[in-house]
Each structure stands twice: as structure tokens, then as C-alpha cells.
mmCIF file of C-alpha atoms in Angstrom:
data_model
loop_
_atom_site.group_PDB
_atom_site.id
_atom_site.type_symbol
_atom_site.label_atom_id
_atom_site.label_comp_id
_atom_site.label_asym_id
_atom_site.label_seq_id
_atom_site.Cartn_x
_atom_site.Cartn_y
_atom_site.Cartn_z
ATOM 1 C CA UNK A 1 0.000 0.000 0.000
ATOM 2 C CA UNK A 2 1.134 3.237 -0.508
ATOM 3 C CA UNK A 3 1.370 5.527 1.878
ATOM 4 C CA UNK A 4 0.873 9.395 2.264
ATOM 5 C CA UNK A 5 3.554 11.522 4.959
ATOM 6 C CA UNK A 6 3.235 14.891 5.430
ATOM 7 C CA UNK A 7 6.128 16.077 6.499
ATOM 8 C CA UNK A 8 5.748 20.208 6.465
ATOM 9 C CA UNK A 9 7.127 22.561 8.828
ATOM 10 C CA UNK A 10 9.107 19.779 10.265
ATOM 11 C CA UNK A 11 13.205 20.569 11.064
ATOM 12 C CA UNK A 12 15.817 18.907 9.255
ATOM 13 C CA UNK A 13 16.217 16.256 9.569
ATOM 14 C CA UNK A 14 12.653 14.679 10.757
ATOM 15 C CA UNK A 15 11.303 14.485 7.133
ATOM 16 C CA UNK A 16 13.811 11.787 5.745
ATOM 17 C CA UNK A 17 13.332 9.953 9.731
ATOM 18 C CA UNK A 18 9.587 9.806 9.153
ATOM 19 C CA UNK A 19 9.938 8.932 5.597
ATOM 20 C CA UNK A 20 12.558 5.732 6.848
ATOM 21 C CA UNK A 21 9.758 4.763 9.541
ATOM 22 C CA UNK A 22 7.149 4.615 6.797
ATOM 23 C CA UNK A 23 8.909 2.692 4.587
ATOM 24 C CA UNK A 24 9.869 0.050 7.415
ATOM 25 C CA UNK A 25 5.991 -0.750 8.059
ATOM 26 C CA UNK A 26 5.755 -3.812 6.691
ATOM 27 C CA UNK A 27 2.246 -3.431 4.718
ATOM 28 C CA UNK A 28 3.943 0.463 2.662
ATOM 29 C CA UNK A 29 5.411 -0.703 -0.906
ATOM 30 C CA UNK A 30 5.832 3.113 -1.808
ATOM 31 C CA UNK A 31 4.997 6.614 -0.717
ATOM 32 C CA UNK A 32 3.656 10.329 -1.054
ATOM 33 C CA UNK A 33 5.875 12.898 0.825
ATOM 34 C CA UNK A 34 5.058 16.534 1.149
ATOM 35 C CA UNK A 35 7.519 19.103 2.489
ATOM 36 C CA UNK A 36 7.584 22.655 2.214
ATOM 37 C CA UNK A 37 11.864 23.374 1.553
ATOM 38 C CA UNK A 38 14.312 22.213 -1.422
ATOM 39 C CA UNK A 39 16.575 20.545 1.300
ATOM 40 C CA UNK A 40 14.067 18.008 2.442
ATOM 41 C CA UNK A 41 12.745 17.788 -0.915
ATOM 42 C CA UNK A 42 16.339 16.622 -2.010
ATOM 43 C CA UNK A 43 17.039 14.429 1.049
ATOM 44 C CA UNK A 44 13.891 12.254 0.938
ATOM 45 C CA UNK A 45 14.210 12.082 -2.694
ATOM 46 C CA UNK A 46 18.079 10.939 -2.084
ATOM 47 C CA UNK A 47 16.770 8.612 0.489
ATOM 48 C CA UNK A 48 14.219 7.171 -1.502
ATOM 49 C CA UNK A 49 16.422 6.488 -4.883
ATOM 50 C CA UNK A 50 19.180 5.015 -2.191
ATOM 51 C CA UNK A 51 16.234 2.344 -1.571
ATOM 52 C CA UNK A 52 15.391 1.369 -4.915
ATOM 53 C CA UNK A 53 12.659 3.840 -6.177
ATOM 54 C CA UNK A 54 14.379 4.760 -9.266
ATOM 55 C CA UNK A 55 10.951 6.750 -11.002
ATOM 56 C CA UNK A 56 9.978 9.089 -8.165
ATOM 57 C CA UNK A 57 7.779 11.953 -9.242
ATOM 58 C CA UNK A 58 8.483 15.347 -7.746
ATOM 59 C CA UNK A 59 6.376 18.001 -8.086
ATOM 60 C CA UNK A 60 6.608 21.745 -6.872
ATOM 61 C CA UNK A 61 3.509 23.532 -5.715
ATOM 62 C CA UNK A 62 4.673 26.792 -4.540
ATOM 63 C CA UNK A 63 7.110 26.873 -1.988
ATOM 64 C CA UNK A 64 6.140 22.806 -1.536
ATOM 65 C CA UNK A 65 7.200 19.667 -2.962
ATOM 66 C CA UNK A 66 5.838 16.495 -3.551
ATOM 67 C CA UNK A 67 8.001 13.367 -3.852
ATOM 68 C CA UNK A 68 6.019 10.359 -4.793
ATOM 69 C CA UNK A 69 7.462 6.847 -5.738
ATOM 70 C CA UNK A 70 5.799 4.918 -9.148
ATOM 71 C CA UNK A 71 2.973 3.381 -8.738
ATOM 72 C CA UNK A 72 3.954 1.144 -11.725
ATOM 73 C CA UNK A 73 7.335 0.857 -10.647
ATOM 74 C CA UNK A 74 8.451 -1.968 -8.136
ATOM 75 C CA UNK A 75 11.453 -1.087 -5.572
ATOM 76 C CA UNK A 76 13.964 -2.260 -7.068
ATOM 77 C CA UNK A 77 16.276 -3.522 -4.071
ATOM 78 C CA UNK A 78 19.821 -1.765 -4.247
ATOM 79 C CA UNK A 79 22.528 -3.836 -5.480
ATOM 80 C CA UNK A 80 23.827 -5.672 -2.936
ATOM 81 C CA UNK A 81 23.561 -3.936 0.013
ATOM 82 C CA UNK A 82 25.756 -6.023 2.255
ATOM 83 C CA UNK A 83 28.358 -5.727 -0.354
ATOM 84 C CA UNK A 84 31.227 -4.281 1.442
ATOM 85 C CA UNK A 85 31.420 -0.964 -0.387
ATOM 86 C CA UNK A 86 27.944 -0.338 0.778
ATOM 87 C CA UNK A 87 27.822 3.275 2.222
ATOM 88 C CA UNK A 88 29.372 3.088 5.048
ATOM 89 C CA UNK A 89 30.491 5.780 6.947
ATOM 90 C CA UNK A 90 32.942 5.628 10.057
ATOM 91 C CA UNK A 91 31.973 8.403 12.798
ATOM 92 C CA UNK A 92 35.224 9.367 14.934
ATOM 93 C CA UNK A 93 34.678 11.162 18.146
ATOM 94 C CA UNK A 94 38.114 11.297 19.548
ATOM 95 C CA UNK A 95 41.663 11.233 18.436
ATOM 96 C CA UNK A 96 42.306 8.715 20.209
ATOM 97 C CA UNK A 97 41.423 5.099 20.029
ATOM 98 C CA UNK A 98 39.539 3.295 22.807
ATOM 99 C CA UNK A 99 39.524 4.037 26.493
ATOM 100 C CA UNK A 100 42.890 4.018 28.621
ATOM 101 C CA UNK A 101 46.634 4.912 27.937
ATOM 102 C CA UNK A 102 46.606 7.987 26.059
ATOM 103 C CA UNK A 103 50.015 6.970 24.022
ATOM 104 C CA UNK A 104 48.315 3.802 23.333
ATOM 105 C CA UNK A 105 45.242 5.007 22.003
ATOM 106 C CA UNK A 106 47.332 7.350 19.945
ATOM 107 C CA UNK A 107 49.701 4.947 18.288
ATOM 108 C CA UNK A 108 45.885 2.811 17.834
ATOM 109 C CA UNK A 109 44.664 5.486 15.949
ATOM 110 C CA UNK A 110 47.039 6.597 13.696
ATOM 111 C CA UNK A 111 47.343 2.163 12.818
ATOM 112 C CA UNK A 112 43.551 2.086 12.301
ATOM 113 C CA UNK A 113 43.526 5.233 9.731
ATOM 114 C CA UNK A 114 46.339 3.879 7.833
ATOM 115 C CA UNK A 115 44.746 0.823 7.797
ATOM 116 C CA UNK A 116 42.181 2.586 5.953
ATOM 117 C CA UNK A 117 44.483 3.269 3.289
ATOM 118 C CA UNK A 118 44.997 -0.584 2.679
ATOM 119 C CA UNK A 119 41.492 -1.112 2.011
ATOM 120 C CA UNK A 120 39.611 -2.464 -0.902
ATOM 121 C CA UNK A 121 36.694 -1.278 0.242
ATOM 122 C CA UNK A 122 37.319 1.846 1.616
ATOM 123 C CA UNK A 123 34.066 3.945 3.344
ATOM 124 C CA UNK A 124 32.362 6.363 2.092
ATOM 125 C CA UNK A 125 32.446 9.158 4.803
ATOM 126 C CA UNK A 126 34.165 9.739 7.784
ATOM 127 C CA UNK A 127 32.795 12.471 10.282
ATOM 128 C CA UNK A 128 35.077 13.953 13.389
ATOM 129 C CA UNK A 129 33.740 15.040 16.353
ATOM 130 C CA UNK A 130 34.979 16.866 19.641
ATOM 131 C CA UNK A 131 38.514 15.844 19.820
ATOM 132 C CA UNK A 132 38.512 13.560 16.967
ATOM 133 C CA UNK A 133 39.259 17.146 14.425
ATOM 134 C CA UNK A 134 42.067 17.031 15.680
ATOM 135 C CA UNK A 135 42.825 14.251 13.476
ATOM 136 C CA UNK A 136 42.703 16.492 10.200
ATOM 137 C CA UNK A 137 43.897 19.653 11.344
ATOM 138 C CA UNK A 138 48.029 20.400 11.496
ATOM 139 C CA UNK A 139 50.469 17.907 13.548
ATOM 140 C CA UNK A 140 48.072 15.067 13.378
ATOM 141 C CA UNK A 141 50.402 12.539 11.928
ATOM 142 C CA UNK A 142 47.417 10.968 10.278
ATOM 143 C CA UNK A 143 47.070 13.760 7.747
ATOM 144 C CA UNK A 144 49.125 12.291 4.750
ATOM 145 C CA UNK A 145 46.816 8.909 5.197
ATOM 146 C CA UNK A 146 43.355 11.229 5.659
ATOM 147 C CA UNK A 147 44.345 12.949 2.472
ATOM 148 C CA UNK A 148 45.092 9.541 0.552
ATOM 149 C CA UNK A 149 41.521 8.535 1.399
ATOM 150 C CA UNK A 150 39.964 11.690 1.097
ATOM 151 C CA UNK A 151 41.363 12.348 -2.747
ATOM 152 C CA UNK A 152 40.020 8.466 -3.469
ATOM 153 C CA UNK A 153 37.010 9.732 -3.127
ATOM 154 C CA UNK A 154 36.428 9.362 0.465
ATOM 155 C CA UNK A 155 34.240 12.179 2.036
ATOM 156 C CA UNK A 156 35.712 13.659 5.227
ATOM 157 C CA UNK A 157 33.458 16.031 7.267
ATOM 158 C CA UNK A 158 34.519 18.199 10.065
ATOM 159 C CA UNK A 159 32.816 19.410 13.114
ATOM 160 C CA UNK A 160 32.929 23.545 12.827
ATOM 161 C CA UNK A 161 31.585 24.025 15.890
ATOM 162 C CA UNK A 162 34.156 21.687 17.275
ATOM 163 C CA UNK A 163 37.403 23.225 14.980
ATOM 164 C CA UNK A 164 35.927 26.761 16.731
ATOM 165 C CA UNK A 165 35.720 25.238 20.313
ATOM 166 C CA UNK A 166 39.468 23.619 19.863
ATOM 167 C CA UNK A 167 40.655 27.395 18.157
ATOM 168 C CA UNK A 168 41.364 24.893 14.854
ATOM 169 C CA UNK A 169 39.195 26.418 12.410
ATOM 170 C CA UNK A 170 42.686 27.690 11.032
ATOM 171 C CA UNK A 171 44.395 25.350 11.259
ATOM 172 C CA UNK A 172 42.344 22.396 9.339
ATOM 173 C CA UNK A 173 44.470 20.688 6.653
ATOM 174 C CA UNK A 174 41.621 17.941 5.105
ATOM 175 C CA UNK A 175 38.447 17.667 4.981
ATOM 176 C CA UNK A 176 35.306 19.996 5.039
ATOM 177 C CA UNK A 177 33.905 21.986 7.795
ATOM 178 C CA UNK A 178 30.170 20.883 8.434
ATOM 179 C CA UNK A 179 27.395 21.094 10.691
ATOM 180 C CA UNK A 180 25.087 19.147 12.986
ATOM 181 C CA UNK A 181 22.403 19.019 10.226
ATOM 182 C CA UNK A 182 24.692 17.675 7.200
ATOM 183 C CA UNK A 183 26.367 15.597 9.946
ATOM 184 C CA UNK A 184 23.183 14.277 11.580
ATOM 185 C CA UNK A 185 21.512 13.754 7.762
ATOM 186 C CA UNK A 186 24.914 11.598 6.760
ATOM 187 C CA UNK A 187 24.463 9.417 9.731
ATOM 188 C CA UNK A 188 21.132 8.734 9.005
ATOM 189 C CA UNK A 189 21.855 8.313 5.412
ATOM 190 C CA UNK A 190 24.299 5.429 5.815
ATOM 191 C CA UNK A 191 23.519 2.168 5.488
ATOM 192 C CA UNK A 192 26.166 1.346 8.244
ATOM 193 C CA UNK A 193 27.271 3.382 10.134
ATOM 194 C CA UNK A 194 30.424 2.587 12.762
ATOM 195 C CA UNK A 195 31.382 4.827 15.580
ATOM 196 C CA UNK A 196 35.024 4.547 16.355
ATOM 197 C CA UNK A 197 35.616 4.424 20.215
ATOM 198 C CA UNK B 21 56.886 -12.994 1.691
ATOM 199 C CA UNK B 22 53.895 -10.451 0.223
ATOM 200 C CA UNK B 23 51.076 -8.833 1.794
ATOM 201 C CA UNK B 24 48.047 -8.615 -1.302
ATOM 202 C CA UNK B 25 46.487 -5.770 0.338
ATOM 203 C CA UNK B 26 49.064 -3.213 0.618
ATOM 204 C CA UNK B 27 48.264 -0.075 -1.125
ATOM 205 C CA UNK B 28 51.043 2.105 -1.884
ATOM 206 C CA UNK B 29 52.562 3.904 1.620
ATOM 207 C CA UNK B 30 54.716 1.087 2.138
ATOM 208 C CA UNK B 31 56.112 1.413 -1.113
ATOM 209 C CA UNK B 32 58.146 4.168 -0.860
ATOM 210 C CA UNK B 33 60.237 2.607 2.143
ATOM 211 C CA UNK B 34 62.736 0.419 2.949
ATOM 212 C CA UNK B 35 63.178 -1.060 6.206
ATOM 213 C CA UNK B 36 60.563 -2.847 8.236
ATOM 214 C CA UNK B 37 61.375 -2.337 11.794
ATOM 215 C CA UNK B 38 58.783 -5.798 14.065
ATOM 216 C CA UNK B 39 59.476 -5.293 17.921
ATOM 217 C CA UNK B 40 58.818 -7.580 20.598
ATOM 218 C CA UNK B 41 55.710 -5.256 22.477
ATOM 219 C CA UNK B 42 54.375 -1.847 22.083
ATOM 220 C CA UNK B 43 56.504 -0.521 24.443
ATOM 221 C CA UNK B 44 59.468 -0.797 22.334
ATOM 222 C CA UNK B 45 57.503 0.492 19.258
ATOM 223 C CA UNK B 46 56.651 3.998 21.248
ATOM 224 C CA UNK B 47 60.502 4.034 22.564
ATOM 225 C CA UNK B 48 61.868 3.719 18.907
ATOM 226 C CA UNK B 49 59.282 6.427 17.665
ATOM 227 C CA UNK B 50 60.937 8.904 20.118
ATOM 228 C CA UNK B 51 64.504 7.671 19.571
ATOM 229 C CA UNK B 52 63.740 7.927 15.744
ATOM 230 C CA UNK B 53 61.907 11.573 15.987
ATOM 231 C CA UNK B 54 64.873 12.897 17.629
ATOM 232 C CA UNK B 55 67.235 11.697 15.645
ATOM 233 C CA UNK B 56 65.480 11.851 11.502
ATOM 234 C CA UNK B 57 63.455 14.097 9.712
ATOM 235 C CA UNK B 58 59.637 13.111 10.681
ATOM 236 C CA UNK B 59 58.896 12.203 6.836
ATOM 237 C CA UNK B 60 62.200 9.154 7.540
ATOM 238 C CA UNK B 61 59.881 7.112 9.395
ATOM 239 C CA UNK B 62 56.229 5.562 10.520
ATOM 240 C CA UNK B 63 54.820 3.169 12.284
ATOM 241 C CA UNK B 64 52.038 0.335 10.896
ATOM 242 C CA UNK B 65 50.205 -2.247 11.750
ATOM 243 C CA UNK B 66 52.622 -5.090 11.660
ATOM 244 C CA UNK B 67 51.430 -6.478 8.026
ATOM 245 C CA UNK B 68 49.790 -9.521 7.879
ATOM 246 C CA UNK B 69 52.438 -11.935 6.641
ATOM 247 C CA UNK B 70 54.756 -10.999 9.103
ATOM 248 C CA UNK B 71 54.785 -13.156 11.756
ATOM 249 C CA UNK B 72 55.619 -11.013 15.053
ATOM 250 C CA UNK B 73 54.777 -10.522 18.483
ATOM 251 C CA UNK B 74 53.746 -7.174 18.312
ATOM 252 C CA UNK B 75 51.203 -5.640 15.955
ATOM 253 C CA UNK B 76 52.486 -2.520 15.642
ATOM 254 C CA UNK B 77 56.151 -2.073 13.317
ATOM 255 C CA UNK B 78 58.193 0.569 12.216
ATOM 256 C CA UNK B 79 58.975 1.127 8.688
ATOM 257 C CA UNK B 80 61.919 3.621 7.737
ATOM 258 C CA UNK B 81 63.858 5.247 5.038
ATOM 259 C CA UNK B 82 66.815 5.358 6.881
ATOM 260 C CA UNK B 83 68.914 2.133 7.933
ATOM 261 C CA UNK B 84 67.837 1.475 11.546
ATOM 262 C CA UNK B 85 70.587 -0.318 12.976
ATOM 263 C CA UNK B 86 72.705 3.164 14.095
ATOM 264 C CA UNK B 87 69.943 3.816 16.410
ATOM 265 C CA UNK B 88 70.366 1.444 18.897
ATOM 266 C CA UNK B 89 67.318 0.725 18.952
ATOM 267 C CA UNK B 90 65.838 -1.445 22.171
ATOM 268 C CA UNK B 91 63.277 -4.671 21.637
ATOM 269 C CA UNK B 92 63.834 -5.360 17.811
ATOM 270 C CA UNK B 93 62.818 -8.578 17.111
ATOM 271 C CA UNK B 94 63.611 -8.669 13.452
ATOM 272 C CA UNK B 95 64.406 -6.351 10.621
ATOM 273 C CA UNK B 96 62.893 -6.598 6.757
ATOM 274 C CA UNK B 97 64.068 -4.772 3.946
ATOM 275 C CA UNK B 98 60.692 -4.265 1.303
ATOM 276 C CA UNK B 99 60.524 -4.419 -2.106
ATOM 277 C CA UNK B 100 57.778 -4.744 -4.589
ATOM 278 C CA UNK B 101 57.285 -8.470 -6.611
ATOM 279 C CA UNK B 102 56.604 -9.032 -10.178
ATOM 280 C CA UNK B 103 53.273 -8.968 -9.105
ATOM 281 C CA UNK B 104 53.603 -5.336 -7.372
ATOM 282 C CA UNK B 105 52.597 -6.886 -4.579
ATOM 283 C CA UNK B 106 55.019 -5.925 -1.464
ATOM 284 C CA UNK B 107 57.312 -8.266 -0.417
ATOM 285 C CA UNK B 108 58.955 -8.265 2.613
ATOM 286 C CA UNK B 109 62.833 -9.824 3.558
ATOM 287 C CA UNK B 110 64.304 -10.353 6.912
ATOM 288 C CA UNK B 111 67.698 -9.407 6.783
ATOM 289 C CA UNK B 112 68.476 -9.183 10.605
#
């Protein structure tokens, strides 16, 4: 059945959550979204090609859009989806790996991001949080490795809010400086999504 | 001996420095820092095909036996196989 979400004057980013939950009921096989701004209009209709709904129908009235999957059209299930390059995205929240000796979870980080570079597979994003920016900003010795991955095509996204609290906003070397939306919205996005501890 | 899944980083040097713990590893990083140019030397996961009691290696540029360095366990030279897989030696 499909089903209908409207999902005005809701923040970033609720639309794309409430569009997930619809789509996990068991009896929806497509759906009708309405929201009123081009950046939920382009996340749910992101969301929704990510899960197989190639034909989607958008259509602007006014200052709203509505995204609507084929009613013709069968979701197509995404190739593969445990297939190893999958998105994946790998969120960091300190530059250091694991709880307890300090040197130790150094030397453990800077062995798990070159690792990274060895990879077949590599991920599709990594985010850095609190002290994890410190990771892409100058004297982390993980920068040569972050920038191998990041010009393979890797995206790297960087906590602005935590380069400002850290005084590192100058002092970034790789990666881009994001926010809590585009950071909460790439979470959400990936199919798997590892925190780093 | 090769390692399949090594990329390129390894490549470019030509010593492979295994230790016998961790301990050792962060002791030759600071013997190492203070002694070459930062760019001389890094440390790795041990690779794969390496048999070695610690996971963590050193691989330098720079011949490592001047440094008198404490807790080696073995030392590799690398080099890259028909294949261009990397290959790895032990040579002390």
C-alpha cells in the first residue's frame, strides 16, 4: 500500500526519519511525501532512490514539494547492500582510540587510519567530532593517510563548531567543515554506520 | 613474503622495523623523531604476513641499525614483486 507523509514545517532532519519509519511498516510498498523546503525535498528524494525507487515523481507547488514513488514501478532492491562498499560511513569522536593509555590510544589510531588506506573497500564518509578534528587539522600525523583517502574519493566532514571550540578552524588541513544538520543527515543516510571508540 | 592488500605507503620505504611489544615500538618512535626528519619514518600495523609478536612495526627510510634501537625482534628490507605486490625480507 502506498502511503501518504506529510512532512511540512518539520526541522531537518525529521522528514527523511519519518519517511525511513514509513517505509519500514511492513504493509507500505511506496509513498507520497510533502515538504515545504528544497533541502528536504532533495534528502527524501536521495533517500528514496538510495532504496530502490528509481521513477519518483516530484512536483513543486509553490514553496512545496511532492516526492512520490511509481505506482507502476516496483522497488527495485539496491545492489547488494551487504556488499562491502555499501555506504558506510565511520563516525570518529576522539583522536584517540579506545579508552585508557593515552600513548596507546594514539599509536591505535594513527594504525587504524592507515589501515584505511589498505582497504579495498574503503568507506564512504568519515565524520570527526569533539577531539577527533584534531585528526585532520596540522600535527596530526594521520594527515598524509586522511588525504590519501579523502582524494580516493572518500568524504571527510569536520565538526565547525568543534574546529571553533578547539581554536582549529585555522588550522584544518583535510576535509570539510560541516554542521550538525549535514552531519546528523549523513548518519542517518548510511547504510552502516560505525562509531570509532 | 607479500602482503596482497598493501596499497602504496609502504612502497616508498625500505626497512621494516617488528618489535617484541608496544613498548618498544613507542621508545623507537621517540629515539627515531629525535634523531630523523619526521617524513624518515612511521609506524604500521605489523602487516599480515609478518609473523611477530607485536602488531604494531616501524617502517623507515633510513637504515635502523645506528639507532640502537631497544626490543627489535627482526628487521625486513621491502621491495615490490613481479606482481607489485610488497614483499617483505628479513635481513636481521
Amino acid at each position: 500500500m502506498k502511503k501518504y507523509l506529510d512532512a511540512r514545517e518539520l526541522p531537518c532532519p525529521k522528514p527523511l526519519v519519518l519517511t525511513k519509519k514509513l517505509l519500514q511498516e511492513d504493509d507500505c510498498d511506496g509513498v507520497t511525501v510533502r515538504v515545504d523546503n528544497v533541502a528536504a525535498k532533495e534528502n527524501v528524494s536521495r533517500f528514496l532512490t538510495k532504496q530502490g525507487f528509481t521513477d519518483l515523481t516530484v512536483t513543486q507547488e509553490g514553496e512545496e514539494f511532492v516526492i512520490s514513488t511509481s505506482d507502476e514501478q516496483l522497488q527495485i532492491q539496491p545492489d547488494e547492500p551487504q556488499n562491502a562498499s555499501g555506504n558506510k560511513t565511520l563516525f570518529f569522536t576522539s583522536n584517540l582510540l579506545g579508552s585508557g593509555d593515552q600513548e596507546l590510544g594514539a599509536l591505535l589510531m594513527k594504525g587504524f587510519i592507515y589501515t584505511l588506506t589498505e582497504l579495498e573497500h574503503r568507506p564512504n564518509q568519515l565524520i570527526f567530532m569533539n577531539s577527533a578534528v584534531r585528526l585532520a587539522c596540522t600535527g596530526s600525523q594521520v594527515l598524509d593517510d586522511l588525504r590519501q583517502i579523502a582524494t580516493s574519493g572518500t568524504q571527510l566532514l569536520v565538526c565547525g563548531t568543534c574546529l571553533d571550540y578547539y581554536q582549529l578552524t585555522e588550522e584544518l588541513q583535510v576535509g570539510t567543515i560541516s554542521n550538525m544538520y549535514s552531519i546528523t543527515e549523513a548518519l542517518l543516510e548510511a547504510e552502516t554506520m560505525l562509531k570509532i571508540t | 613474503m607479500s602482503e596482497p592488500g598493501a596499497k602504496g605507503a609502504l612502497r616508498t620505504y625500505r626497512y621494516l622495523i617488528t618489535f617484541y611489544s608496544t613498548h618498544y615500538v613507542m621508545a623507537a618512535e621517540g629515539i627515531l623523531a629525535s634523531n630523523v626528519d619526521p617524513g624518515e619514518f612511521r609506524t604500521v600495523p605489523t602487516p599480515r604476513k609478518i609473523s611477530s609478536e607485536c602488531g604494531f612495526s616501524i617502517a623507515a627510510r633510513v637504515s635502523p641499525e645506528r639507532y640502537h634501537l631497544e626490543g627489535v625482534e627482526g628487521i625486513y628490507s621491502i621491495h615490490t614483486t613481479n606482481t607489485k605486490e610488497l614483499a617483505y625480507e628479513k635481513i636481521s
